[in-house]
C-alpha cells in the first residue's frame, strides 16, 4: 500500500503498487523511496502491462509547469514521479520528515539501474545520440530493442500520431524518451495513448552520459547537489536561459512552499 503524506506530515492511506510514501510537493505526487525500489516499481509495471508515465522531477519541470499550466497538468498526472533535482529532494525531505526512507533519484542513475535489472523487458528508445553505445555497455541485446528512432521527432499532431502508432505496433514494455523537457513528456503522453501497457519515461541526455559521450559530474559534486553547476560550466551558452531565467523563479516558489508547509506542520504539532 502507498501512504500519502499530507502537508501537515500525516500519512493518508491510499491504494498503490508497493509500500511507499507519496509526498505532495507543489501539487506533484512525489514517490518517497529508495532508488532501487523506484526502479523495481517501474519494471514491475512494465512487466505486468500496467504501464504509466514516469517523471524524474527537477527544477526544469517545476519552472516550465509554473509558466505553462497545461504542461504542469500533464506532469502532475504522471503515475510515477521521483525526486531527481537536488532542490526537489531537499524540499521533499523538509516537508515530509526524515522518518520516510527517501533518496534523491537522479535520472541517469535510474536509467542505468533499469538497463541492469530489466531482464526480459523489451525497450523502446525515442531520441538520444547513439543510444546503442549505452545499450551495448550494459549488455542489452538487440533482440530486446523493440523500437529505436533517433531521428528528429515531429510534434505536429499528424507526425506525433504516426510516431506513437509505430511505437505501439512494435510493442515495447519500457520506452525511454531522450528528447529533453518538455518535448519528451508530450511524446510520452502520445505513446501512452496508443500503448497504455508501456511505461514511458523521459530521460534527457542520460544515454550520452552512460555511453561516454558526455562527462558526468564527479561523485562528490553529485553528493553536494551541484551537478547543475558542473553542467553549466561545460555548456554555458546552451544552459544560460534555463539556469538564469527559468530556474530562479522555480527555486523561489519551491522555497516558499517548503517554508509554508514546514510552518503548517509545526502549527499542527503545537495544536496537538
mmCIF file of C-alpha atoms in Angstrom:
data_model
loop_
_atom_site.group_PDB
_atom_site.id
_atom_site.type_symbol
_atom_site.label_atom_id
_atom_site.label_comp_id
_atom_site.label_asym_id
_atom_site.label_seq_id
_atom_site.Cartn_x
_atom_site.Cartn_y
_atom_site.Cartn_z
ATOM 1 C CA UNK A 1 0.000 0.000 0.000
ATOM 2 C CA UNK A 2 1.149 3.535 -0.710
ATOM 3 C CA UNK A 3 0.960 6.081 2.090
ATOM 4 C CA UNK A 4 0.377 9.668 1.063
ATOM 5 C CA UNK A 5 1.897 12.346 3.271
ATOM 6 C CA UNK A 6 -0.342 15.305 3.918
ATOM 7 C CA UNK A 7 1.010 18.879 4.184
ATOM 8 C CA UNK A 8 0.882 18.531 7.966
ATOM 9 C CA UNK A 9 3.090 15.471 7.863
ATOM 10 C CA UNK A 10 0.439 12.820 8.498
ATOM 11 C CA UNK A 11 0.039 9.786 6.270
ATOM 12 C CA UNK A 12 -3.116 9.168 4.259
ATOM 13 C CA UNK A 13 -3.634 5.548 3.268
ATOM 14 C CA UNK A 14 -4.029 5.091 -0.453
ATOM 15 C CA UNK A 15 -4.013 2.018 -2.730
ATOM 16 C CA UNK A 16 -0.727 1.604 -4.553
ATOM 17 C CA UNK A 17 1.778 -0.754 -6.094
ATOM 18 C CA UNK A 18 4.075 -1.254 -3.131
ATOM 19 C CA UNK A 19 4.776 0.010 0.364
ATOM 20 C CA UNK A 20 5.953 3.536 -0.432
ATOM 21 C CA UNK A 21 5.080 7.061 0.658
ATOM 22 C CA UNK A 22 3.906 9.830 -1.635
ATOM 23 C CA UNK A 23 4.835 13.413 -0.768
ATOM 24 C CA UNK A 24 2.733 16.312 -2.030
ATOM 25 C CA UNK A 25 5.145 18.876 -3.466
ATOM 26 C CA UNK A 26 3.535 21.840 -5.236
ATOM 27 C CA UNK A 27 0.754 19.513 -6.318
ATOM 28 C CA UNK A 28 3.132 16.830 -7.616
ATOM 29 C CA UNK A 29 2.793 13.400 -6.003
ATOM 30 C CA UNK A 30 6.458 12.557 -5.480
ATOM 31 C CA UNK A 31 7.216 8.959 -4.513
ATOM 32 C CA UNK A 32 9.464 8.930 -1.456
ATOM 33 C CA UNK A 33 11.543 5.774 -1.560
ATOM 34 C CA UNK A 34 14.965 4.434 -2.446
ATOM 35 C CA UNK A 35 16.399 4.417 -5.955
ATOM 36 C CA UNK A 36 16.330 0.609 -6.104
ATOM 37 C CA UNK A 37 12.699 0.362 -5.071
ATOM 38 C CA UNK A 38 11.595 3.035 -7.523
ATOM 39 C CA UNK A 39 13.352 1.209 -10.361
ATOM 40 C CA UNK A 40 11.638 -2.023 -9.319
ATOM 41 C CA UNK A 41 8.286 -0.228 -9.355
ATOM 42 C CA UNK A 42 8.824 0.827 -12.977
ATOM 43 C CA UNK A 43 9.968 -2.648 -14.017
ATOM 44 C CA UNK A 44 7.036 -4.253 -12.213
ATOM 45 C CA UNK A 45 4.568 -2.049 -14.079
ATOM 46 C CA UNK A 46 6.348 -2.680 -17.377
ATOM 47 C CA UNK A 47 6.325 -6.462 -16.947
ATOM 48 C CA UNK A 48 2.716 -6.606 -15.773
ATOM 49 C CA UNK A 49 1.406 -4.382 -18.561
ATOM 50 C CA UNK A 50 0.124 -1.815 -16.060
ATOM 51 C CA UNK A 51 2.205 0.862 -17.775
ATOM 52 C CA UNK A 52 2.177 4.557 -16.981
ATOM 53 C CA UNK A 53 4.148 7.788 -17.226
ATOM 54 C CA UNK A 54 7.284 8.165 -15.078
ATOM 55 C CA UNK A 55 8.874 11.566 -14.401
ATOM 56 C CA UNK A 56 12.220 12.334 -12.759
ATOM 57 C CA UNK A 57 11.176 15.681 -11.317
ATOM 58 C CA UNK A 58 13.708 18.514 -11.421
ATOM 59 C CA UNK A 59 13.766 22.307 -11.489
ATOM 60 C CA UNK A 60 13.156 22.493 -15.227
ATOM 61 C CA UNK A 61 9.875 20.618 -14.819
ATOM 62 C CA UNK A 62 8.842 22.958 -11.987
ATOM 63 C CA UNK A 63 9.837 26.086 -13.904
ATOM 64 C CA UNK A 64 8.011 25.104 -17.074
ATOM 65 C CA UNK A 65 4.977 23.853 -15.155
ATOM 66 C CA UNK A 66 4.651 27.253 -13.463
ATOM 67 C CA UNK A 67 4.724 29.024 -16.837
ATOM 68 C CA UNK A 68 2.514 26.553 -18.697
ATOM 69 C CA UNK A 69 -0.480 25.181 -16.744
ATOM 70 C CA UNK A 70 -1.281 22.661 -19.492
ATOM 71 C CA UNK A 71 2.205 21.192 -19.256
ATOM 72 C CA UNK A 72 2.024 21.315 -15.468
ATOM 73 C CA UNK A 73 -1.196 19.315 -15.528
ATOM 74 C CA UNK A 74 0.408 16.745 -17.806
ATOM 75 C CA UNK A 75 3.320 16.208 -15.420
ATOM 76 C CA UNK A 76 1.130 16.168 -12.320
ATOM 77 C CA UNK A 77 -0.942 13.366 -13.864
ATOM 78 C CA UNK A 78 2.099 11.067 -14.140
ATOM 79 C CA UNK A 79 1.655 7.798 -12.262
ATOM 80 C CA UNK A 80 5.269 7.672 -11.046
ATOM 81 C CA UNK A 81 7.265 10.747 -10.000
ATOM 82 C CA UNK A 82 10.621 10.694 -8.218
ATOM 83 C CA UNK A 83 12.804 13.495 -6.860
ATOM 84 C CA UNK A 84 15.664 13.982 -9.327
ATOM 85 C CA UNK A 85 16.841 17.550 -8.763
ATOM 86 C CA UNK A 86 18.688 18.232 -5.501
ATOM 87 C CA UNK A 87 16.337 21.120 -4.523
ATOM 88 C CA UNK A 88 13.314 18.892 -5.178
ATOM 89 C CA UNK A 89 14.748 16.144 -2.971
ATOM 90 C CA UNK A 90 15.620 18.651 -0.255
ATOM 91 C CA UNK A 91 12.087 20.080 -0.278
ATOM 92 C CA UNK A 92 10.570 16.591 -0.040
ATOM 93 C CA UNK A 93 12.772 15.804 2.943
ATOM 94 C CA UNK A 94 11.947 19.078 4.661
ATOM 95 C CA UNK A 95 8.185 18.761 4.234
ATOM 96 C CA UNK A 96 7.774 15.033 4.922
ATOM 97 C CA UNK A 97 10.311 14.374 7.664
ATOM 98 C CA UNK A 98 13.322 12.094 7.776
ATOM 99 C CA UNK A 99 11.213 9.178 9.047
ATOM 100 C CA UNK A 100 10.388 8.332 5.432
ATOM 101 C CA UNK A 101 13.092 6.414 3.575
ATOM 102 C CA UNK A 102 13.765 8.504 0.503
ATOM 103 C CA UNK A 103 16.711 9.159 -1.737
ATOM 104 C CA UNK A 104 17.474 11.558 -4.496
ATOM 105 C CA UNK A 105 16.920 9.521 -7.662
ATOM 106 C CA UNK A 106 18.959 11.020 -10.492
ATOM 107 C CA UNK A 107 17.600 10.225 -13.939
ATOM 108 C CA UNK A 108 20.882 8.870 -15.284
ATOM 109 C CA UNK A 109 21.254 6.524 -12.286
ATOM 110 C CA UNK A 110 17.688 5.335 -12.719
ATOM 111 C CA UNK A 111 18.246 4.559 -16.400
ATOM 112 C CA UNK A 112 21.419 2.653 -15.519
ATOM 113 C CA UNK A 113 19.529 0.549 -12.968
ATOM 114 C CA UNK A 114 16.693 -0.148 -15.403
ATOM 115 C CA UNK A 115 19.163 -1.359 -18.027
ATOM 116 C CA UNK A 116 20.972 -3.534 -15.485
ATOM 117 C CA UNK A 117 17.880 -5.093 -13.916
ATOM 118 C CA UNK A 118 15.435 -5.145 -16.793
ATOM 119 C CA UNK A 119 15.965 -8.772 -17.727
ATOM 120 C CA UNK A 120 13.315 -9.902 -20.172
ATOM 121 C CA UNK A 121 11.879 -6.402 -20.608
ATOM 122 C CA UNK A 122 11.719 -5.089 -24.167
ATOM 123 C CA UNK A 123 12.804 -1.493 -24.662
ATOM 124 C CA UNK A 124 11.723 1.310 -26.945
ATOM 125 C CA UNK A 125 14.015 4.303 -27.496
ATOM 126 C CA UNK A 126 12.994 7.641 -28.950
ATOM 127 C CA UNK A 127 15.694 10.274 -29.487
ATOM 128 C CA UNK A 128 19.157 10.363 -27.990
ATOM 129 C CA UNK A 129 22.613 10.461 -29.552
ATOM 130 C CA UNK A 130 23.870 6.988 -30.473
ATOM 131 C CA UNK A 131 21.969 5.200 -27.664
ATOM 132 C CA UNK A 132 23.372 1.838 -28.786
ATOM 133 C CA UNK A 133 26.662 2.732 -27.074
ATOM 134 C CA UNK A 134 24.969 2.715 -23.680
ATOM 135 C CA UNK A 135 22.880 -0.336 -24.500
ATOM 136 C CA UNK A 136 25.948 -2.340 -25.507
ATOM 137 C CA UNK A 137 27.810 -1.214 -22.382
ATOM 138 C CA UNK A 138 25.079 -2.690 -20.187
ATOM 139 C CA UNK A 139 24.654 -5.857 -22.204
ATOM 140 C CA UNK A 140 21.262 -5.112 -23.729
ATOM 141 C CA UNK A 141 20.960 -7.402 -26.742
ATOM 142 C CA UNK A 142 19.448 -6.100 -29.971
ATOM 143 C CA UNK A 143 16.551 -8.546 -29.812
ATOM 144 C CA UNK A 144 15.310 -6.686 -26.702
ATOM 145 C CA UNK A 145 15.190 -3.361 -28.542
ATOM 146 C CA UNK A 146 11.665 -3.439 -29.920
ATOM 147 C CA UNK A 147 11.777 0.125 -31.236
ATOM 148 C CA UNK A 148 14.587 2.589 -31.920
ATOM 149 C CA UNK A 149 14.175 6.014 -33.502
ATOM 150 C CA UNK A 150 16.965 8.564 -33.167
ATOM 151 C CA UNK A 151 15.667 10.785 -35.971
ATOM 152 C CA UNK A 152 14.097 14.205 -35.481
ATOM 153 C CA UNK A 153 10.725 13.573 -33.860
ATOM 154 C CA UNK A 154 7.856 15.768 -35.105
ATOM 155 C CA UNK A 155 5.492 17.423 -32.641
ATOM 156 C CA UNK A 156 2.709 18.348 -35.044
ATOM 157 C CA UNK A 157 -0.412 16.237 -34.362
ATOM 158 C CA UNK A 158 -0.119 14.158 -37.526
ATOM 159 C CA UNK A 159 3.597 13.435 -37.153
ATOM 160 C CA UNK A 160 3.294 12.725 -33.443
ATOM 161 C CA UNK A 161 0.420 10.333 -34.038
ATOM 162 C CA UNK A 162 2.439 8.491 -36.671
ATOM 163 C CA UNK A 163 5.386 8.001 -34.304
ATOM 164 C CA UNK A 164 3.108 6.868 -31.476
ATOM 165 C CA UNK A 165 1.391 4.314 -33.720
ATOM 166 C CA UNK A 166 4.775 2.990 -34.868
ATOM 167 C CA UNK A 167 5.854 2.516 -31.253
ATOM 168 C CA UNK A 168 2.575 0.790 -30.402
ATOM 169 C CA UNK A 169 2.986 -1.573 -33.355
ATOM 170 C CA UNK A 170 6.445 -2.567 -32.067
ATOM 171 C CA UNK A 171 5.039 -3.129 -28.572
ATOM 172 C CA UNK A 172 7.943 -2.288 -26.207
ATOM 173 C CA UNK A 173 7.292 -2.640 -22.489
ATOM 174 C CA UNK A 174 9.504 0.259 -21.361
ATOM 175 C CA UNK A 175 10.038 3.327 -23.539
ATOM 176 C CA UNK A 176 12.965 5.712 -22.951
ATOM 177 C CA UNK A 177 12.345 9.144 -24.479
ATOM 178 C CA UNK A 178 15.524 11.199 -24.808
ATOM 179 C CA UNK A 179 14.239 14.484 -26.230
ATOM 180 C CA UNK A 180 14.530 16.921 -23.333
ATOM 181 C CA UNK A 181 11.807 18.796 -21.456
ATOM 182 C CA UNK A 182 9.021 19.416 -22.409
ATOM 183 C CA UNK A 183 9.112 17.530 -25.729
ATOM 184 C CA UNK A 184 9.818 14.132 -24.202
ATOM 185 C CA UNK A 185 6.759 14.393 -21.959
ATOM 186 C CA UNK A 186 4.499 15.421 -24.847
ATOM 187 C CA UNK A 187 5.747 12.488 -26.920
ATOM 188 C CA UNK A 188 5.381 10.175 -23.924
ATOM 189 C CA UNK A 189 1.721 11.059 -23.491
ATOM 190 C CA UNK A 190 1.093 10.406 -27.192
ATOM 191 C CA UNK A 191 2.773 6.993 -26.930
ATOM 192 C CA UNK A 192 0.718 6.082 -23.855
ATOM 193 C CA UNK A 193 -2.479 6.970 -25.685
ATOM 194 C CA UNK A 194 -1.615 4.281 -28.254
ATOM 195 C CA UNK A 195 0.197 1.839 -25.942
ATOM 196 C CA UNK A 196 -1.147 2.162 -22.361
ATOM 197 C CA UNK A 197 0.548 -1.080 -21.293
ATOM 198 C CA UNK A 198 4.013 0.503 -21.599
ATOM 199 C CA UNK A 199 5.963 2.511 -19.056
ATOM 200 C CA UNK A 200 7.273 5.705 -20.658
ATOM 201 C CA UNK A 201 9.982 7.837 -19.082
ATOM 202 C CA UNK A 202 11.747 10.990 -20.246
ATOM 203 C CA UNK A 203 15.492 10.670 -19.731
ATOM 204 C CA UNK A 204 17.079 13.731 -21.377
ATOM 205 C CA UNK A 205 20.775 13.132 -22.084
ATOM 206 C CA UNK A 206 21.161 10.014 -19.921
ATOM 207 C CA UNK A 207 22.255 7.776 -22.795
ATOM 208 C CA UNK A 208 25.020 10.191 -23.775
ATOM 209 C CA UNK A 209 26.398 10.089 -20.232
ATOM 210 C CA UNK A 210 26.069 6.325 -19.866
ATOM 211 C CA UNK A 211 27.605 5.776 -23.293
ATOM 212 C CA UNK A 212 30.582 8.024 -22.513
ATOM 213 C CA UNK A 213 29.700 10.768 -24.990
ATOM 214 C CA UNK A 214 29.249 13.329 -22.208
ATOM 215 C CA UNK A 215 31.104 13.614 -18.937
ATOM 216 C CA UNK A 216 29.097 13.442 -15.748
ATOM 217 C CA UNK A 217 29.932 15.454 -12.637
ATOM 218 C CA UNK A 218 32.323 13.752 -10.175
ATOM 219 C CA UNK A 219 30.654 11.845 -7.341
ATOM 220 C CA UNK A 220 31.475 14.493 -4.720
ATOM 221 C CA UNK A 221 29.796 17.215 -6.784
ATOM 222 C CA UNK A 222 26.765 14.961 -7.201
ATOM 223 C CA UNK A 223 26.533 14.424 -3.442
ATOM 224 C CA UNK A 224 26.725 18.167 -2.847
ATOM 225 C CA UNK A 225 23.826 18.708 -5.247
ATOM 226 C CA UNK A 226 25.954 20.811 -7.591
ATOM 227 C CA UNK A 227 25.639 18.840 -10.827
ATOM 228 C CA UNK A 228 23.839 21.816 -12.337
ATOM 229 C CA UNK A 229 26.947 23.984 -11.819
ATOM 230 C CA UNK A 230 29.153 21.348 -13.437
ATOM 231 C CA UNK A 231 26.866 21.156 -16.480
ATOM 232 C CA UNK A 232 26.646 24.944 -16.708
ATOM 233 C CA UNK A 233 30.440 25.198 -16.734
ATOM 234 C CA UNK A 234 30.506 22.740 -19.640
ATOM 235 C CA UNK A 235 27.758 24.330 -21.745
ATOM 236 C CA UNK A 236 27.149 27.921 -20.556
ATOM 237 C CA UNK A 237 25.630 29.219 -23.786
ATOM 238 C CA UNK A 238 23.129 26.396 -24.160
ATOM 239 C CA UNK A 239 22.103 26.409 -20.498
ATOM 240 C CA UNK A 240 22.131 30.148 -19.738
ATOM 241 C CA UNK A 241 18.435 30.777 -20.416
ATOM 242 C CA UNK A 242 17.398 27.680 -18.484
ATOM 243 C CA UNK A 243 19.543 28.266 -15.407
ATOM 244 C CA UNK A 244 19.451 32.049 -15.209
ATOM 245 C CA UNK A 245 15.922 32.819 -16.419
ATOM 246 C CA UNK A 246 13.783 29.729 -15.810
ATOM 247 C CA UNK A 247 15.232 28.274 -12.609
ATOM 248 C CA UNK A 248 15.343 31.277 -10.208
ATOM 249 C CA UNK A 249 11.557 31.734 -10.107
ATOM 250 C CA UNK A 250 11.086 27.988 -9.646
ATOM 251 C CA UNK A 251 13.620 27.877 -6.805
ATOM 252 C CA UNK A 252 11.925 30.802 -5.060
ATOM 253 C CA UNK A 253 8.498 29.189 -5.432
ATOM 254 C CA UNK A 254 9.808 25.888 -4.085
ATOM 255 C CA UNK A 255 11.427 27.638 -1.119
ATOM 256 C CA UNK A 256 8.218 29.485 -0.216
ATOM 257 C CA UNK A 257 6.224 26.261 -0.493
ATOM 258 C CA UNK A 258 8.663 24.429 1.761
ATOM 259 C CA UNK A 259 8.667 27.158 4.411
ATOM 260 C CA UNK A 260 4.865 27.331 4.344
ATOM 261 C CA UNK A 261 4.431 23.571 4.671
ATOM 262 C CA UNK A 262 7.018 23.368 7.441
ATOM 263 C CA UNK A 263 5.177 26.126 9.265
ATOM 264 C CA UNK A 264 1.836 24.365 8.823
ATOM 265 C CA UNK A 265 3.335 21.136 10.137
ATOM 266 C CA UNK A 266 4.785 22.890 13.206
ATOM 267 C CA UNK A 267 1.470 24.606 13.878
ATOM 268 C CA UNK A 268 -0.443 21.338 13.756
ATOM 269 C CA UNK A 269 2.073 19.684 16.066
ATOM 270 C CA UNK A 270 1.718 22.535 18.579
ATOM 271 C CA UNK A 271 -2.071 22.326 18.444
ATOM 272 C CA UNK A 272 -1.926 18.620 19.221
#
